[in-house]
XYZ file of C-alpha atoms in Angstrom:
99
model
C 0.000 0.000 0.000
C 2.933 2.318 0.584
C 3.985 2.020 -3.051
C 0.410 2.876 -4.112
C 0.403 5.951 -1.875
C 3.727 7.107 -3.303
C 2.504 6.410 -6.844
C -0.599 8.553 -6.267
C 1.613 11.356 -4.995
C 3.794 11.233 -8.119
C 1.077 10.583 -10.678
C -1.647 13.005 -9.657
C 0.006 14.977 -6.849
C -2.509 13.632 -4.336
C -1.642 13.280 -0.657
C -3.351 10.508 1.259
C -4.165 11.915 4.682
C -6.414 9.256 6.232
C -6.812 5.509 5.920
C -9.783 3.821 7.518
C -9.219 0.166 8.338
C -10.907 -2.534 10.324
C -9.325 -3.202 13.685
C -8.242 -6.729 12.770
C -4.594 -6.030 13.492
C -3.189 -6.822 10.058
C -2.728 -3.108 9.319
C -0.330 -2.427 12.176
C 2.727 -3.260 10.062
C 1.577 -0.915 7.306
C 0.897 1.840 9.817
C 4.384 1.409 11.251
C 5.944 1.555 7.767
C 3.983 4.724 6.940
C 5.324 6.323 10.108
C 8.871 5.297 9.206
C 8.479 6.706 5.682
C 7.147 9.990 7.089
C 4.015 9.936 4.948
C 1.905 11.690 7.585
C -1.076 9.366 7.242
C -3.544 9.137 10.093
C -5.017 5.677 10.554
C -8.613 5.416 11.714
C -9.861 2.062 12.920
C -13.388 0.734 13.005
C -14.648 -1.830 15.458
C -13.748 -5.413 14.556
C -16.482 -7.617 13.082
C -18.868 -4.670 12.582
C -19.544 -4.353 8.843
C -22.265 -1.808 9.629
C -19.541 0.819 10.059
C -18.362 0.149 6.516
C -21.810 0.224 4.941
C -20.901 1.840 1.630
C -17.941 -0.463 1.024
C -19.915 -3.547 2.057
C -22.677 -2.638 -0.415
C -20.112 -2.103 -3.166
C -18.597 -5.527 -2.479
C -22.043 -7.116 -2.559
C -22.847 -5.369 -5.839
C -19.530 -6.409 -7.359
C -20.075 -10.005 -6.216
C -23.543 -9.982 -7.796
C -22.188 -8.670 -11.078
C -19.465 -11.313 -11.193
C -21.992 -14.082 -10.545
C -24.322 -12.676 -13.208
C -21.533 -12.478 -15.766
C -20.451 -16.048 -15.074
C -24.040 -17.330 -15.125
C -24.726 -15.612 -18.439
C -21.645 -17.260 -19.945
C -23.003 -20.766 -19.091
C -19.570 -22.016 -18.070
C -18.870 -25.258 -16.263
C -17.562 -25.178 -12.689
C -13.917 -25.562 -13.691
C -14.010 -22.574 -16.034
C -16.035 -20.513 -13.537
C -13.367 -21.027 -10.888
C -10.581 -20.231 -13.322
C -12.176 -17.070 -14.672
C -13.460 -15.649 -11.379
C -10.598 -13.182 -10.903
C -10.723 -11.920 -14.490
C -14.462 -11.508 -14.284
C -14.145 -9.599 -10.997
C -11.515 -7.338 -12.562
C -13.793 -6.635 -15.535
C -16.764 -5.918 -13.259
C -14.648 -3.503 -11.201
C -13.410 -1.779 -14.355
C -16.980 -1.380 -15.597
C -17.972 0.017 -12.235
C -15.160 2.583 -12.419
C -16.133 3.954 -15.847
């Protein structure tokens, strides 16, 4: 994530000031690295196992999941192909969402 933050700074001159994360503990290393790099990012943590606090993101994930399933169902693929193409289909659905 640090390389993404630096890339955004170089590409579009955008400073990331806040990152909101769940309080699962897997972000502590990233927070420590951001402090060491002097990026000045403030981490905000939500309560663990409370998706209600991330309502917008949770809805976007559900919508993306629904689109991926719809795309795979419309293609009438067997289970092996569905499993193999899941990531590509999710990438395409995300790209369409970002248009």
